[in-house]
Amino acid sequence: MSYENSKELYLGFDLSTQQLKIIVTDDNLNHLNTYNVEFDSEFKKYGISKGVLTDESTGEILSPVNMWLDSINYVFDAMKKDGFPFEKVRGISGSAQQHGSVFWSNKANDLLGELDSSKDLSSQLDDAFTYKMSPNWQDHSTGKEIKEFEELVGGADNLAKITGSRAHYRFTGLQIRKLATRKNPKLYKETSRISLVSSFVASVLLGNITNIEEADACGMNLYDLNTNSHDDELLALSAGVGKIDKVSEDEKIKGIEELKSKLGDIKPITYKSDGLISSYFKNKYGFKDCKIYSFTGDNLATIISLPLNPNDILVSLGTSTTVLLITKNYNPSSQYHLFKHPTLPDHYMGMICYCNGSLAREKIRDAVNEKYGIEDKSWDKFNEILDKAKFDKKLGIYFPLGEIVPNASAQFKRSILEGNELKDVEQWDVENDVGSIVESQTLSCRLRTGPMISGSNKESTPTENSQHLHQIYDDLHEKFGDLYTDGKPQNFDSLTSRPNNIFYVGGASNNHSIIKKMGSILGANNKNYKVEIPNACALGGAYKASWGYFCEQKSDFVNFNQYLNDKFDFNDLDHFDVDDEWESYFEGAGMLAKMEQELKHD
Ligand code: ADP
Ligand code: XUL
């Protein structure tokens, strides 16, 4: 790879569970190169498997912090060997797995500032951490803390109202409480600063501990998205000085202040850099005046790899299904997550995670292939049936695994709508399952994205259509009564708001029959795109760095999407046409809402 023609370069990091990837872009957002290291193949000495250390008996899952330091040296060393022109790099940003935390000692800042460029990072930073491990997002050891956090505020929905999410094992506030109260209170006391993985990487590059970035801070169950500050009662609980800890008022106040100082201020969404790369990296690799822009979480960085606008949705059809969307509405629910958007002030990113995605569809495909004597794993028959499927008042729910949203145990449920009555069906021809699984998975997404995009969608819902929609809504109400999703009432706006653009990514987005059906049900007002962005979160990071640098040169805030659009031709993306069946699936949405209420729980 030759970088001769590029004057300015940007780096985008992606520190994920199993690898560190660094991609290189130029000032026109062209992706020039990718470097990476896989932890399992290079860092066996840490005893990891799939990047982590797992204790099945406690549900604890940890990542070694020194391994991450080694990975930074490893990838930069490989780039140096490759003749990479570090001096051309103007800015670095990136992403990291969300929720993980790094515990710094009081020696950390001195050690970070005095690094000797003839040595590697981990051997010099050993005393910089009070804890050599970082709780990983897959950790399941904080069941006790989940209850405590939700009870403090009167339930999961109330916690979501404050912090954008209900309590989850992996969220940082719970992990801190576990450490401070039952795992190692002494270690917690001795900790001088706590970073998220994203701010940890930025800190290492800067040579001093930098603040946590606001969008990623929303993954801690500590930050109040309404007031843009930490919630004192949640901080107290996290620090082990909450009501249930039965401490004096003085101890509580002291404990809150202590944790506030460990976390540092939260850095609001900005284009401004945190400073220049440290002399360690200048001397060792040849960086010059390279600016470090705040890092963010990997899902947050993914949405900025495309110029997504409010009401645009990104549907990731991997092993599981993840739906990311941009909204100006703060309409929290215990069943999904809301984070601040990392580059668009006053916008949010919504995130819905489903467990049953591709694997559930594969089960139906296999049953179809078995019936037709097809021996391979071909999707052809499945697709042929799906292409003909229309809504016919039959719907199934297919959860071979317990589901996150709706929260339900593993089960299958098939129903038929006869008149106004829903009737359960034990079994039907497997052909019915084909349309039905794609329909119900998509309708679940439609029911849950609706409240997030409602209201802000007014401009795009044609007014002449509104009477007609009111009629449909009234008919639906007559048939099913009040509809609830995850305990919250649906209303006219939430049921009739359409997304603007939809972007499909991930393995199953290669199946045109599936995404065409999904598109026809979700009913985008504008376009449906199929995109390949294998390095999405690293790319998002590199774009964030080049946008930050551009704004700093102009000393002005340039809208992030405007910046991307100026450089990036949207028409280059593959879009596809769909039959608009949005209206004919109102009844299906009603059916699914009712069926979900009857699902079994553990
Ligand atoms: P991961 O989430 O592990 O990164 P991918 O994004 O690669 O995974 O998606 C893998 C899933 O994509 C598989 O479970 C598979 O069922 C599904 N998939 C891949 N190609 C197709 C296809 N042509 N039709 C339907 N599903 C597909
Ligand atoms: C999001 C989450 C995961 C990690 C993966 O809440 O926990 O997506 O960010 O790296």
CSV table of C-alpha atoms in Angstrom, one decimal, residues 297-569:
chain,number,residue,atom,x,y,z
A,297,GLY,CA,-18.5,2.6,22.2
A,298,ASP,CA,-18.6,0.2,19.3
A,299,ASN,CA,-22.3,0.4,18.6
A,300,LEU,CA,-22.2,4.2,18.8
A,301,ALA,CA,-19.2,4.3,16.3
A,302,THR,CA,-21.1,1.9,14.0
A,303,ILE,CA,-23.9,4.5,13.4
A,304,ILE,CA,-21.4,7.2,12.5
A,305,SER,CA,-19.9,5.0,9.7
A,306,LEU,CA,-22.9,6.2,7.6
A,307,PRO,CA,-24.6,9.6,7.5
A,308,LEU,CA,-27.7,8.4,9.3
A,309,ASN,CA,-30.3,11.1,10.1
A,310,PRO,CA,-33.2,11.1,12.6
A,311,ASN,CA,-35.6,8.2,12.0
A,312,ASP,CA,-33.0,6.2,9.9
A,313,ILE,CA,-32.6,2.7,11.1
A,314,LEU,CA,-29.7,0.3,10.8
A,315,VAL,CA,-30.8,-3.4,11.0
A,316,SER,CA,-27.9,-5.7,11.7
A,317,LEU,CA,-28.8,-9.3,10.7
A,318,GLY,CA,-26.0,-11.3,12.2
A,319,THR,CA,-26.2,-14.3,14.5
A,320,SER,CA,-28.4,-12.1,16.6
A,321,THR,CA,-30.4,-9.1,15.4
A,322,THR,CA,-29.4,-5.7,16.5
A,323,VAL,CA,-31.4,-2.6,15.5
A,324,LEU,CA,-29.8,0.8,15.9
A,325,LEU,CA,-31.6,4.0,15.1
A,326,ILE,CA,-31.3,7.7,15.3
A,327,THR,CA,-33.9,9.8,17.0
A,328,LYS,CA,-34.5,13.2,18.6
A,329,ASN,CA,-37.1,11.6,21.0
A,330,TYR,CA,-36.1,10.7,24.4
A,331,ASN,CA,-38.6,7.9,24.8
A,332,PRO,CA,-36.9,5.4,27.1
A,333,SER,CA,-38.1,1.8,27.8
A,334,SER,CA,-36.8,-1.0,29.9
A,335,GLN,CA,-36.8,-3.1,26.7
A,336,TYR,CA,-34.3,-1.1,24.7
A,337,HIS,CA,-31.4,1.2,25.2
A,338,LEU,CA,-31.0,4.9,24.5
A,339,PHE,CA,-27.6,6.5,24.4
A,340,LYS,CA,-26.6,10.1,23.5
A,341,HIS,CA,-25.5,10.3,19.9
A,342,PRO,CA,-21.7,10.6,19.7
A,343,THR,CA,-21.5,13.3,17.1
A,344,LEU,CA,-25.0,14.9,16.7
A,345,PRO,CA,-25.8,17.0,19.8
A,346,ASP,CA,-29.5,16.6,21.0
A,347,HIS,CA,-29.9,13.3,19.1
A,348,TYR,CA,-30.0,9.8,20.6
A,349,MET,CA,-29.1,6.4,19.4
A,350,GLY,CA,-31.7,3.7,20.2
A,351,MET,CA,-30.6,0.1,20.4
A,352,ILE,CA,-32.7,-3.1,20.5
A,353,CYS,CA,-30.9,-6.4,20.9
A,354,TYR,CA,-32.7,-9.7,20.0
A,355,CYS,CA,-31.3,-13.1,20.7
A,356,ASN,CA,-33.4,-15.0,18.2
A,357,GLY,CA,-32.3,-13.9,14.7
A,358,SER,CA,-30.6,-16.0,12.1
A,359,LEU,CA,-30.5,-19.2,14.1
A,360,ALA,CA,-34.2,-19.3,14.5
A,361,ARG,CA,-34.6,-18.7,10.7
A,362,GLU,CA,-32.1,-21.4,10.0
A,363,LYS,CA,-34.3,-23.9,12.0
A,364,ILE,CA,-37.3,-23.1,9.7
A,365,ARG,CA,-35.1,-23.3,6.6
A,366,ASP,CA,-33.9,-26.8,7.7
A,367,ALA,CA,-37.4,-28.0,8.3
A,368,VAL,CA,-38.5,-26.7,4.9
A,369,ASN,CA,-35.5,-28.4,3.2
A,370,GLU,CA,-36.2,-31.6,5.0
A,371,LYS,CA,-39.8,-31.6,3.8
A,372,TYR,CA,-38.7,-31.1,0.2
A,373,GLY,CA,-35.7,-33.5,0.4
A,374,ILE,CA,-33.2,-30.8,-0.1
A,375,GLU,CA,-30.0,-31.9,1.5
A,376,ASP,CA,-27.8,-28.8,1.6
A,377,LYS,CA,-28.2,-25.7,3.6
A,378,SER,CA,-29.6,-23.8,0.7
A,379,TRP,CA,-32.1,-20.9,1.2
A,380,ASP,CA,-33.6,-21.3,-2.2
A,381,LYS,CA,-36.8,-23.1,-1.2
A,382,PHE,CA,-37.2,-20.9,1.9
A,383,ASN,CA,-36.9,-17.8,-0.4
A,384,GLU,CA,-39.2,-19.1,-3.0
A,385,ILE,CA,-42.0,-19.5,-0.3
A,386,LEU,CA,-41.1,-16.2,1.3
A,387,ASP,CA,-41.4,-14.3,-2.0
A,388,LYS,CA,-45.0,-15.4,-2.3
A,389,ALA,CA,-46.0,-14.8,1.4
A,390,LYS,CA,-48.6,-12.2,2.1
A,391,PHE,CA,-50.2,-11.4,5.4
A,392,ASP,CA,-53.0,-14.0,5.9
A,393,LYS,CA,-53.9,-13.6,9.6
A,394,LYS,CA,-51.5,-16.3,10.7
A,395,LEU,CA,-48.5,-15.4,12.8
A,396,GLY,CA,-45.9,-17.4,14.8
A,397,ILE,CA,-43.3,-16.5,17.4
A,398,TYR,CA,-40.1,-18.5,17.2
A,399,PHE,CA,-37.8,-18.4,20.1
A,400,PRO,CA,-35.5,-21.4,20.1
A,401,LEU,CA,-33.5,-19.4,22.7
A,402,GLY,CA,-34.9,-17.3,25.5
A,403,GLU,CA,-35.5,-13.8,24.2
A,404,ILE,CA,-34.3,-10.4,25.5
A,405,VAL,CA,-37.2,-8.4,23.9
A,406,PRO,CA,-39.8,-9.4,24.7
A,407,ASN,CA,-38.3,-10.9,27.8
A,408,ALA,CA,-39.5,-14.5,27.4
A,409,SER,CA,-38.3,-18.0,27.8
A,410,ALA,CA,-37.5,-20.3,24.8
A,411,GLN,CA,-40.8,-21.2,23.1
A,412,PHE,CA,-42.8,-21.4,19.9
A,413,LYS,CA,-46.3,-19.9,19.5
A,414,ARG,CA,-48.6,-20.0,16.5
A,415,SER,CA,-51.8,-18.1,16.2
A,416,ILE,CA,-54.6,-17.5,13.7
A,417,LEU,CA,-56.9,-14.4,13.8
A,418,GLU,CA,-60.6,-15.5,13.2
A,419,GLY,CA,-62.8,-12.4,13.2
A,420,ASN,CA,-61.7,-10.6,16.3
A,421,GLU,CA,-60.5,-13.6,18.0
A,422,LEU,CA,-56.9,-15.0,18.3
A,423,LYS,CA,-56.7,-18.8,18.3
A,424,ASP,CA,-53.6,-20.8,19.2
A,425,VAL,CA,-52.6,-23.4,16.7
A,426,GLU,CA,-50.4,-26.3,17.7
A,427,GLN,CA,-48.8,-27.0,14.3
A,428,TRP,CA,-49.3,-26.0,10.7
A,429,ASP,CA,-47.6,-26.7,7.4
A,430,VAL,CA,-44.0,-25.6,7.6
A,431,GLU,CA,-44.5,-23.3,4.6
A,432,ASN,CA,-46.6,-21.1,6.9
A,433,ASP,CA,-43.6,-20.8,9.2
A,434,VAL,CA,-41.5,-19.2,6.5
A,435,GLY,CA,-43.5,-16.0,6.0
A,436,SER,CA,-44.5,-16.1,9.6
A,437,ILE,CA,-41.0,-16.0,11.1
A,438,VAL,CA,-39.8,-13.1,9.0
A,439,GLU,CA,-43.1,-11.3,9.6
A,440,SER,CA,-43.1,-11.7,13.3
A,441,GLN,CA,-39.4,-10.8,13.7
A,442,THR,CA,-40.0,-7.7,11.6
A,443,LEU,CA,-43.2,-6.7,13.3
A,444,SER,CA,-41.4,-7.0,16.7
A,445,CYS,CA,-38.9,-4.4,15.4
A,446,ARG,CA,-41.8,-2.2,14.0
A,447,LEU,CA,-43.6,-2.3,17.3
A,448,ARG,CA,-40.5,-1.3,19.2
A,449,THR,CA,-39.0,1.3,16.9
A,450,GLY,CA,-42.4,3.0,16.6
A,451,PRO,CA,-42.3,4.7,20.0
A,452,MET,CA,-38.7,5.8,19.4
A,453,ILE,CA,-39.4,7.4,16.0
A,454,SER,CA,-42.9,8.7,16.7
A,455,GLY,CA,-43.6,12.4,16.8
A,456,SER,CA,-40.3,13.4,15.1
A,457,ASN,CA,-41.8,11.7,12.0
A,458,LYS,CA,-44.6,14.2,11.4
A,459,GLU,CA,-43.0,15.9,8.4
A,460,SER,CA,-42.6,12.6,6.6
A,461,THR,CA,-46.1,11.3,7.2
A,462,PRO,CA,-48.2,12.9,4.5
A,463,THR,CA,-51.1,14.9,6.1
A,464,GLU,CA,-53.7,13.9,3.4
A,465,ASN,CA,-53.0,10.4,4.5
A,466,SER,CA,-53.7,11.1,8.1
A,467,GLN,CA,-57.5,10.6,8.0
A,468,HIS,CA,-57.0,7.3,6.3
A,469,LEU,CA,-54.5,6.3,8.9
A,470,HIS,CA,-56.8,7.3,11.7
A,471,GLN,CA,-59.4,5.0,10.2
A,472,ILE,CA,-57.0,2.1,10.2
A,473,TYR,CA,-55.9,2.9,13.8
A,474,ASP,CA,-59.6,3.0,14.9
A,475,ASP,CA,-60.3,-0.3,13.2
A,476,LEU,CA,-57.3,-1.8,14.9
A,477,HIS,CA,-58.4,-0.5,18.3
A,478,GLU,CA,-61.9,-1.9,17.8
A,479,LYS,CA,-60.4,-5.3,16.9
A,480,PHE,CA,-57.7,-5.6,19.6
A,481,GLY,CA,-58.5,-2.9,22.2
A,482,ASP,CA,-55.6,-1.0,23.8
A,483,LEU,CA,-52.2,-2.4,22.6
A,484,TYR,CA,-49.2,-2.6,24.8
A,485,THR,CA,-45.6,-3.4,24.0
A,486,ASP,CA,-43.3,-4.3,26.9
A,487,GLY,CA,-45.9,-2.9,29.3
A,488,LYS,CA,-46.2,0.5,27.6
A,489,PRO,CA,-49.2,1.6,25.7
A,490,GLN,CA,-48.9,2.1,21.9
A,491,ASN,CA,-50.7,5.1,20.4
A,492,PHE,CA,-51.6,6.5,17.1
A,493,ASP,CA,-48.2,8.1,16.6
A,494,SER,CA,-46.2,5.1,17.7
A,495,LEU,CA,-48.1,2.8,15.4
A,496,THR,CA,-48.2,5.0,12.4
A,497,SER,CA,-44.7,6.5,12.3
A,498,ARG,CA,-42.5,5.1,9.5
A,499,PRO,CA,-38.7,5.1,9.5
A,500,ASN,CA,-37.0,7.3,6.9
A,501,ASN,CA,-34.2,5.1,5.5
A,502,ILE,CA,-33.4,1.6,6.5
A,503,PHE,CA,-29.9,0.1,6.1
A,504,TYR,CA,-29.4,-3.7,6.3
A,505,VAL,CA,-26.1,-5.1,7.3
A,506,GLY,CA,-24.7,-8.5,8.5
A,507,GLY,CA,-24.8,-12.1,7.2
A,508,ALA,CA,-28.5,-12.5,6.5
A,509,SER,CA,-28.7,-9.1,4.7
A,510,ASN,CA,-27.2,-11.1,1.8
A,511,ASN,CA,-30.6,-12.7,1.4
A,512,HIS,CA,-32.6,-10.5,-0.8
A,513,SER,CA,-35.9,-12.3,-0.1
A,514,ILE,CA,-35.5,-11.7,3.6
A,515,ILE,CA,-34.6,-8.0,3.4
A,516,LYS,CA,-37.2,-7.3,0.8
A,517,LYS,CA,-39.9,-8.8,3.0
A,518,MET,CA,-38.6,-6.9,6.0
A,519,GLY,CA,-38.5,-3.7,4.0
A,520,SER,CA,-42.1,-4.1,2.8
A,521,ILE,CA,-43.3,-4.5,6.4
A,522,LEU,CA,-41.2,-1.7,8.0
A,523,GLY,CA,-42.3,0.7,5.4
A,524,ALA,CA,-39.4,3.2,5.0
A,525,ASN,CA,-40.6,6.6,3.8
A,526,ASN,CA,-37.5,6.9,1.7
A,527,LYS,CA,-35.1,4.1,0.7
A,528,ASN,CA,-33.9,0.6,1.7
A,529,TYR,CA,-30.2,0.0,1.5
A,530,LYS,CA,-28.1,-3.1,1.7
A,531,VAL,CA,-24.7,-2.1,2.8
A,532,GLU,CA,-21.4,-3.9,3.4
A,533,ILE,CA,-19.4,-2.2,6.2
A,534,PRO,CA,-17.2,-4.9,7.6
A,535,ASN,CA,-15.1,-2.4,9.6
A,536,ALA,CA,-18.1,-0.2,10.6
A,537,CYS,CA,-17.0,0.8,14.1
A,538,ALA,CA,-13.4,1.4,13.2
A,539,LEU,CA,-14.5,3.4,10.2
A,540,GLY,CA,-16.9,5.4,12.3
A,541,GLY,CA,-13.9,6.2,14.6
A,542,ALA,CA,-11.7,7.3,11.7
A,543,TYR,CA,-14.6,9.5,10.3
A,544,LYS,CA,-15.0,11.0,13.8
A,545,ALA,CA,-11.3,11.9,13.8
A,546,SER,CA,-11.3,13.5,10.4
A,547,TRP,CA,-14.5,15.4,11.2
A,548,GLY,CA,-13.0,16.7,14.4
A,549,TYR,CA,-9.9,17.8,12.7
A,550,PHE,CA,-11.9,19.5,9.9
A,551,CYS,CA,-14.0,21.4,12.5
A,552,GLU,CA,-11.0,22.4,14.5
A,553,GLN,CA,-9.3,23.8,11.4
A,554,LYS,CA,-12.4,25.9,10.8
A,555,SER,CA,-13.0,26.6,14.5
A,556,ASP,CA,-16.6,25.9,13.9
A,557,PHE,CA,-19.1,23.1,14.4
A,558,VAL,CA,-19.9,21.5,11.1
A,559,ASN,CA,-22.8,19.1,11.2
A,560,PHE,CA,-21.4,15.6,11.1
A,561,ASN,CA,-23.7,14.2,8.5
A,562,GLN,CA,-23.2,17.2,6.3
A,563,TYR,CA,-19.5,16.6,6.6
A,564,LEU,CA,-19.9,12.9,5.5
A,565,ASN,CA,-22.4,13.8,2.8
A,566,ASP,CA,-20.0,16.3,1.3
A,567,LYS,CA,-17.4,13.6,0.9
A,568,PHE,CA,-19.5,10.6,0.3
A,569,ASP,CA,-21.9,9.8,-2.5
